[in-house]
PDB file of C-alpha atoms in Angstrom:
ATOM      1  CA  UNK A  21       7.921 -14.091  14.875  1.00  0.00           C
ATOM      2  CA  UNK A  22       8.317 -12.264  11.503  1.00  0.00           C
ATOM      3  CA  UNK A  23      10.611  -8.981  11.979  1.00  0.00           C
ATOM      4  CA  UNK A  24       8.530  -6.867   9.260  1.00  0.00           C
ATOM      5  CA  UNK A  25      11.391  -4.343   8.786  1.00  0.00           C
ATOM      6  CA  UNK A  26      14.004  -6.357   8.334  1.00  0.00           C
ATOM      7  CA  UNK A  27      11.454  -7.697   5.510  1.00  0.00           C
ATOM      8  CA  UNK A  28      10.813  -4.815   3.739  1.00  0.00           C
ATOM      9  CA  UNK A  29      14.530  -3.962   3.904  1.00  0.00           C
ATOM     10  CA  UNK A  30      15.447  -6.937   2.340  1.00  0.00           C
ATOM     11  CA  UNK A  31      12.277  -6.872  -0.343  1.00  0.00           C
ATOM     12  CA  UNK A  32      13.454  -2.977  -1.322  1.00  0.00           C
ATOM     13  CA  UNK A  33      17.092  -4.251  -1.952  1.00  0.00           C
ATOM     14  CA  UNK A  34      15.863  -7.568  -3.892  1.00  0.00           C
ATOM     15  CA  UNK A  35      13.264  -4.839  -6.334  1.00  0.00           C
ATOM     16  CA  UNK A  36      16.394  -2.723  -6.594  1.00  0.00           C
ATOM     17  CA  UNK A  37      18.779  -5.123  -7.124  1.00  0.00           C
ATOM     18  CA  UNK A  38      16.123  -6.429  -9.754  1.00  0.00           C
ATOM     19  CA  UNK A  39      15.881  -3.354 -11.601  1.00  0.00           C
ATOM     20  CA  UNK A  40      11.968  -4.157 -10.750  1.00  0.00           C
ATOM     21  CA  UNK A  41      10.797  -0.314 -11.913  1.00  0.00           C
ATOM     22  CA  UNK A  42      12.475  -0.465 -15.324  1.00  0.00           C
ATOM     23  CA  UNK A  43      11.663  -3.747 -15.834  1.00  0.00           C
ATOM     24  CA  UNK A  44       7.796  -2.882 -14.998  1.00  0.00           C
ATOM     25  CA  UNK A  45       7.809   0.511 -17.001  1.00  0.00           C
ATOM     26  CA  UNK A  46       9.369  -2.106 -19.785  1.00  0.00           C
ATOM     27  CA  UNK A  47       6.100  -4.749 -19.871  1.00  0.00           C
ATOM     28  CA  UNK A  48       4.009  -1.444 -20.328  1.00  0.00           C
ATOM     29  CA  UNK A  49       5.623  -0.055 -22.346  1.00  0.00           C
ATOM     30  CA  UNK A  50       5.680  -3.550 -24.733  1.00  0.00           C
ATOM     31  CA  UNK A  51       2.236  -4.120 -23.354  1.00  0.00           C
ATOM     32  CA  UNK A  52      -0.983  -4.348 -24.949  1.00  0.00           C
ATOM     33  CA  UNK A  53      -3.336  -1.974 -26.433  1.00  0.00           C
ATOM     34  CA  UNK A  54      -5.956  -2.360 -23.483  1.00  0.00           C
ATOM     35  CA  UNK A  55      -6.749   1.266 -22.242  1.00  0.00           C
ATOM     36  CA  UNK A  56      -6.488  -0.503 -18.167  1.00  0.00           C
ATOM     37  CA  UNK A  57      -2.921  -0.642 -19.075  1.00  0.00           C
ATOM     38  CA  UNK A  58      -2.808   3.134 -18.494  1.00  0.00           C
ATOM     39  CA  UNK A  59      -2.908   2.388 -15.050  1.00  0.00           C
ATOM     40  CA  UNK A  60      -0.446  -0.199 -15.387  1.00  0.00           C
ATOM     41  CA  UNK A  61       2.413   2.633 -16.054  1.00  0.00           C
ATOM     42  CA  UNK A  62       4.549   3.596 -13.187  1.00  0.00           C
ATOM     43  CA  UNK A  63       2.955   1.015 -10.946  1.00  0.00           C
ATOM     44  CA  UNK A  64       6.283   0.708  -9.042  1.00  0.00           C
ATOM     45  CA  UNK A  65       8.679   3.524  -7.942  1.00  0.00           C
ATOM     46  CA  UNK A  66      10.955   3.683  -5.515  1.00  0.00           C
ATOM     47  CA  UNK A  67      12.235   7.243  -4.491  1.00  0.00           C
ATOM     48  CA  UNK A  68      15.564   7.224  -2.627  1.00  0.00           C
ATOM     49  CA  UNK A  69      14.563   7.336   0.824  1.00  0.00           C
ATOM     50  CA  UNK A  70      15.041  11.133   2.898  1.00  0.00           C
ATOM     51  CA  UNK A  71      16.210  12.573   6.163  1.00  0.00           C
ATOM     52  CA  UNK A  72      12.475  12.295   7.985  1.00  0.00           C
ATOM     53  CA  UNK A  73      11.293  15.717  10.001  1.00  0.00           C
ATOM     54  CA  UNK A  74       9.246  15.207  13.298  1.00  0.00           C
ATOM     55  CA  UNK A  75      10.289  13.266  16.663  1.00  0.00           C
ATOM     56  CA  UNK A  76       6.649  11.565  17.030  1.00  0.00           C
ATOM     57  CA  UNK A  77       7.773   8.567  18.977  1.00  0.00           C
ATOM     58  CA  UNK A  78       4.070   7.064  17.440  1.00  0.00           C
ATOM     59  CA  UNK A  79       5.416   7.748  14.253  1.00  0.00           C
ATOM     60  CA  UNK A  80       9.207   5.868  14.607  1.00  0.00           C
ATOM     61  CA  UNK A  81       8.253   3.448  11.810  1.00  0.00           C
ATOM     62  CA  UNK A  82       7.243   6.267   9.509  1.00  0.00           C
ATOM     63  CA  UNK A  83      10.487   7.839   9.875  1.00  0.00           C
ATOM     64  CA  UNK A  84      12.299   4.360   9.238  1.00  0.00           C
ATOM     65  CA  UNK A  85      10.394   4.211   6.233  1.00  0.00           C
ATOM     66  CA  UNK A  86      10.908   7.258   4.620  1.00  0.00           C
ATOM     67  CA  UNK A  87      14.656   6.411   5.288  1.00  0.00           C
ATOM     68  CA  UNK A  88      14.190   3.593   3.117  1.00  0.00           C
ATOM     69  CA  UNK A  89      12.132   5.418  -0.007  1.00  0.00           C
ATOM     70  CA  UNK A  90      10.388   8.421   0.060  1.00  0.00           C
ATOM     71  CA  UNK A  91       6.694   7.983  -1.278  1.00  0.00           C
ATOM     72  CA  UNK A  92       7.196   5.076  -2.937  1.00  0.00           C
ATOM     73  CA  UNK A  93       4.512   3.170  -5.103  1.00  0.00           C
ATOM     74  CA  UNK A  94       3.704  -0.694  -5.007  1.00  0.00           C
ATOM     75  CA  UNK A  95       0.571  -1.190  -7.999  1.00  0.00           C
ATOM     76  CA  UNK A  96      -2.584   0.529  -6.289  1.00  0.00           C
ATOM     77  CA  UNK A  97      -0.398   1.485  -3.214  1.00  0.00           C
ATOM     78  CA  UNK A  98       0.560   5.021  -3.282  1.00  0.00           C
ATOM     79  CA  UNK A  99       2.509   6.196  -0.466  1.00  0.00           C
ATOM     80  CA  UNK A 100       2.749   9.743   0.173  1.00  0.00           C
ATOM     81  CA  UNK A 101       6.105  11.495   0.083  1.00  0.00           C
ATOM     82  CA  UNK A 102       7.313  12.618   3.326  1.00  0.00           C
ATOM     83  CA  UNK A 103       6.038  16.052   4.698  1.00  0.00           C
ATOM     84  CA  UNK A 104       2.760  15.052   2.609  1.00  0.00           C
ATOM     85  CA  UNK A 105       0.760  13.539   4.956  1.00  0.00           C
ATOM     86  CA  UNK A 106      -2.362  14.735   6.712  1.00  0.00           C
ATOM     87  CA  UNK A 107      -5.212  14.058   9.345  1.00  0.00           C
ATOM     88  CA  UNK A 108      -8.585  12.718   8.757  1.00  0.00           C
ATOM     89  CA  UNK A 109     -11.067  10.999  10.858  1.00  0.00           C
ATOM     90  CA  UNK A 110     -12.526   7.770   9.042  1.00  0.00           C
ATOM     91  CA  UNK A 111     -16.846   7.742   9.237  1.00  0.00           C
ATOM     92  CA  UNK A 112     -19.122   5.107   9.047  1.00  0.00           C
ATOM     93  CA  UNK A 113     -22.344   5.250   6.691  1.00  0.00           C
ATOM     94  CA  UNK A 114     -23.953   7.507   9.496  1.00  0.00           C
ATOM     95  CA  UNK A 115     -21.075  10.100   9.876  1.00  0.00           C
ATOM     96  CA  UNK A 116     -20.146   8.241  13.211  1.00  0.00           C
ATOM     97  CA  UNK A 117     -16.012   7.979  13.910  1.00  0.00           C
ATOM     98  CA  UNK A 118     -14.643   4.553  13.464  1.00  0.00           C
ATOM     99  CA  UNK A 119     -11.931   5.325  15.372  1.00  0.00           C
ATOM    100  CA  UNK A 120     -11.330   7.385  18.334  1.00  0.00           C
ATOM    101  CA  UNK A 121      -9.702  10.492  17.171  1.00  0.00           C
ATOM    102  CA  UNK A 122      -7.828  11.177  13.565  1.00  0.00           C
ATOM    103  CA  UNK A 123      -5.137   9.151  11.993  1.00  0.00           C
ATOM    104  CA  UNK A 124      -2.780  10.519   9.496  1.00  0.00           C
ATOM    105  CA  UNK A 125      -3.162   9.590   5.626  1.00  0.00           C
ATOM    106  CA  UNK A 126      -0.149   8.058   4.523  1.00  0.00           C
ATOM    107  CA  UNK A 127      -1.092   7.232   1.217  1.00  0.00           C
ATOM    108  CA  UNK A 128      -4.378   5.600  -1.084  1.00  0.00           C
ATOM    109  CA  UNK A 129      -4.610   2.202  -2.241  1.00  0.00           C
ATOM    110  CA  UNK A 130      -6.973   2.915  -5.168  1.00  0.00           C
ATOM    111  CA  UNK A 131      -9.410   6.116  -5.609  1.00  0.00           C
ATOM    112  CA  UNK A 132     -11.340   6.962  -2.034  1.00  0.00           C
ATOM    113  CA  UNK A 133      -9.160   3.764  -0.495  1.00  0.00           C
ATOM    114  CA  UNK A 134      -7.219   5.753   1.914  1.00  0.00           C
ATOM    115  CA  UNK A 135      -3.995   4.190   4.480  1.00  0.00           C
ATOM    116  CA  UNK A 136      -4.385   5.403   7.833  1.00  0.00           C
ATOM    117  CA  UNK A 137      -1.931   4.936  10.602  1.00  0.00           C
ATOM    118  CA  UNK A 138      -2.841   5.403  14.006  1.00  0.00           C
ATOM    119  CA  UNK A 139      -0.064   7.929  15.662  1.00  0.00           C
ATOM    120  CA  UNK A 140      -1.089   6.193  18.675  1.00  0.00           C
ATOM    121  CA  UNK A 141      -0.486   2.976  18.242  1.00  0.00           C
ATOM    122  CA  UNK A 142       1.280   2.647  15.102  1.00  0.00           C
ATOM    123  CA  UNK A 143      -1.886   0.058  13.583  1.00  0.00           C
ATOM    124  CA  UNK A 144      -2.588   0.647   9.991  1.00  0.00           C
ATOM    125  CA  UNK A 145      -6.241   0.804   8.782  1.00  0.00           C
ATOM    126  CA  UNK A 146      -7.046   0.382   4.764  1.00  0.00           C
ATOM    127  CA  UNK A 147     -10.654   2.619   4.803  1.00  0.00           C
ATOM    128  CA  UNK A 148     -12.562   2.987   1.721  1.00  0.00           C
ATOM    129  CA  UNK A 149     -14.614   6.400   1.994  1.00  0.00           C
ATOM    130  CA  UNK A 150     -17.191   4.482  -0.455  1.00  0.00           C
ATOM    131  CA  UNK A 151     -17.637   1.568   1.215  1.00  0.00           C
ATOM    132  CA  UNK A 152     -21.213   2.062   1.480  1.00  0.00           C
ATOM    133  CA  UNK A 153     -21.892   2.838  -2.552  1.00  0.00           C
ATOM    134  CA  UNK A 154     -20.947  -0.687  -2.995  1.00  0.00           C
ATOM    135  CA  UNK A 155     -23.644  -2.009  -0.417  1.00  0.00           C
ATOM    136  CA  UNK A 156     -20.502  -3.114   1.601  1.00  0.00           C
ATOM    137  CA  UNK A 157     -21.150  -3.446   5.539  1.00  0.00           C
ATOM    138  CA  UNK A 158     -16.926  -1.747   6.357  1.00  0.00           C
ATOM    139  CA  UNK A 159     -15.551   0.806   4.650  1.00  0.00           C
ATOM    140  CA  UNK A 160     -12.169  -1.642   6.642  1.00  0.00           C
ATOM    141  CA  UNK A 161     -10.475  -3.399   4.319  1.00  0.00           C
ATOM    142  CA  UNK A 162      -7.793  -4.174   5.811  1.00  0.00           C
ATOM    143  CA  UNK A 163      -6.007  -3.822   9.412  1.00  0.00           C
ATOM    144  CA  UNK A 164      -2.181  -4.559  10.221  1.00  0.00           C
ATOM    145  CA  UNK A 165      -0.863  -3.990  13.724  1.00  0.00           C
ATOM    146  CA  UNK A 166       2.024  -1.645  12.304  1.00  0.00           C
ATOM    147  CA  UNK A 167       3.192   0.169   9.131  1.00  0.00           C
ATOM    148  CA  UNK A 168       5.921  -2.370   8.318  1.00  0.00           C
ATOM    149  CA  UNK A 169       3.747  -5.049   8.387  1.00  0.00           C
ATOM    150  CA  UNK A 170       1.103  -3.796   6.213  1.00  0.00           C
ATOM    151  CA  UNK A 171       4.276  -2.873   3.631  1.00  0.00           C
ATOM    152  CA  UNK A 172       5.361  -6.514   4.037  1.00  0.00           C
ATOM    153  CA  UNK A 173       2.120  -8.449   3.766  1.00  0.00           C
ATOM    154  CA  UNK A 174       0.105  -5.779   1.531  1.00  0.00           C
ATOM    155  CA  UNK A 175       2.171  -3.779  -0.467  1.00  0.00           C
ATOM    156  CA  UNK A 176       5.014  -6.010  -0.951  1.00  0.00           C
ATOM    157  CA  UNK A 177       2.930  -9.735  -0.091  1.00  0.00           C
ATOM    158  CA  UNK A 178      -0.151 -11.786  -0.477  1.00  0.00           C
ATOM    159  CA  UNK A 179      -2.436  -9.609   1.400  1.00  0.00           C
ATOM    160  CA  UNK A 180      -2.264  -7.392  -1.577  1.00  0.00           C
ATOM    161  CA  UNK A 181      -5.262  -9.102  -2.884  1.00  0.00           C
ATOM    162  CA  UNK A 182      -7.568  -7.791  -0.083  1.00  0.00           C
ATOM    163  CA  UNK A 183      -7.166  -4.058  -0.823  1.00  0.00           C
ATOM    164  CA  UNK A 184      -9.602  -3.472  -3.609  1.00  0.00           C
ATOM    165  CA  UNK A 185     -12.885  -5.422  -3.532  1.00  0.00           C
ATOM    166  CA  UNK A 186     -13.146  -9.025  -2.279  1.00  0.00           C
ATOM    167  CA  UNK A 187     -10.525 -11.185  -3.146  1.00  0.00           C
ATOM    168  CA  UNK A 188     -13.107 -13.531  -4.789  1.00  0.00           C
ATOM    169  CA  UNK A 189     -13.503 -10.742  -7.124  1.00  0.00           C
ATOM    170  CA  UNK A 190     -10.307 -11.959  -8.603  1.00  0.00           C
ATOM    171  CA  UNK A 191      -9.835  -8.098  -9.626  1.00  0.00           C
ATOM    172  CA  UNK A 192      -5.862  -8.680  -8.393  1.00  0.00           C
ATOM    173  CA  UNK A 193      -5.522 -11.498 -11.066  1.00  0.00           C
ATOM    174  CA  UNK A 194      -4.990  -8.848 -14.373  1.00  0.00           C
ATOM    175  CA  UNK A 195      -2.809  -6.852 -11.967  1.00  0.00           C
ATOM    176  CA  UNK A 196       0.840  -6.438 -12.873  1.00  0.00           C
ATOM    177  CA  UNK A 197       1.804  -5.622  -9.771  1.00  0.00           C
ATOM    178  CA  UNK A 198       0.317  -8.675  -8.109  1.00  0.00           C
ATOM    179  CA  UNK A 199       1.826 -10.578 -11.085  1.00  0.00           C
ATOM    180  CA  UNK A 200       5.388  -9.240 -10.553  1.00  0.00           C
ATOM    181  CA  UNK A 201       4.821  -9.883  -6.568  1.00  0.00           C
ATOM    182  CA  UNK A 202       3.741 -13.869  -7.635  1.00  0.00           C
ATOM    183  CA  UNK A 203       6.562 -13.974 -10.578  1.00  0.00           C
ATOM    184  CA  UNK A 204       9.504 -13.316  -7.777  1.00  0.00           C
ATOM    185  CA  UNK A 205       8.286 -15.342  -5.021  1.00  0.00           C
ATOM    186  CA  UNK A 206       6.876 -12.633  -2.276  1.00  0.00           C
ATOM    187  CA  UNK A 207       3.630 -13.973  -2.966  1.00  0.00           C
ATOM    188  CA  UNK A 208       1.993 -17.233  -4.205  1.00  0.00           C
ATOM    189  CA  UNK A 209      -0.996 -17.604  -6.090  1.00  0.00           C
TER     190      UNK A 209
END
C-alpha cells in the first residue's frame, strides 16, 4: 500500500531540491509569445510550510500539510493558504446537495473547479460549479479517499490529467505543469 505522505514529503524535497519554481518561472519567462503562457507564470510555488491553528481531528492531514507548505500551487492547483479556507455545500444541476452536509474549500483547480475535503472523513472531492454549462452529467471530477492522496496522484501525479475536462481532451498536453510532472518522472505520458 502506497503511504501518500511520505510521497508528497519526498516529491516537495525532490521540487525543492530541484529548484523546480525558478526553473518554471525561467521557461516562462524564455517562453513564447502565446498569450496562454500568461497562465503559465507562477504555476508552481511552494510557501514554507506554517504552525497550523485548529485541533479538528477530521482535519489532521490538513494540518500536516500546511506543515509542509503553506498554500502552495501545482499548475491549475491552487491551494489555499492556511486560515483561508471556507465551507460550501456542492449542488447538483437542480440545487440538490451532493453531499451530506458542507465540506471546506481548500483550494480551485481551474476557475469554478473547487477542492473540497470532507472534515468527516478526510475524502477529497474535485467539483466543478459549471459542470452543467458544459452538458456534463457530474460536476465530480475527481474523488481521492484523503488529502495526501489527491496531492500525490493529482497535484503532484498522473491523475493530474483528469482535473479539467476529459482527459481525451488532451487539454493537459500544452500544460507546463503536466510537462514538468512527465519531464522528472512523477508521471508518465
Amino acid at each position: 500500500m502506497v503511504d501518500h505522505r511520505e510521497e508528497v514529503v519526498r516529491k516537495l524535497a525532490r521540487l525543492r531540491e530541484l529548484g523546480a519554481e525558478g526553473e518554471l518561472e525561467r521557461r516562462w519567462e524564455e517562453g513564447s509569445e502565446d498569450e496562454e503562457d500568461l497562465y503559465n507564470a507562477g504555476c508552481l510555488s511552494l510557501p514554507d510550510g506554517v504552525l497550523p491553528e485548529g485541533e479538528a481531528p477530521a482535519e489532521r492531514e490538513l494540518r500536516a500539510l500546511y506543515r509542509l507548505s503553506d498554500g502552495p500551487r501545482f499548475g491549475m492547483v491552487a491551494l489555499r493558504r492556511q486560515g483561508s479556507t471556507f465551507r460550501m455545500q456542492a449542488v447538483d444541476v437542480e440545487g440538490r446537495p451532493i453531499h451530506e452536509g458542507t465540506r471546506l474549500v481548500l483550494g480551485a483547480a481551474g476557475d469554478g473547479v473547487y477542492i473540497l475535503l470532507d472534515s468527516g472523513t478526510g475524502a477529497v472531492t474535485v467539483y466543478d460549479s459549471l459542470y452543467f454549462k458544459y452538458g456534463q452529467e457530474s460536476g465530480v471530477r475527481l474523488e481521492c479517499d484523503s488529502l495526501f492522496e489527491f496531492v500525490d496522484t493529482a497535484a503532484l501525479g498522473p491523475r493530474y490529467r483528469e482535473l479539467w475536462g476529459p482527459a481525451e481532451s488532451e487539454w493537459w498536453a500544452a500544460d507546463p505543469w503536466w510537462n514538468y510532472l512527465v519531464e522528472i518522472g512523477f508521471a508518465h505520458p
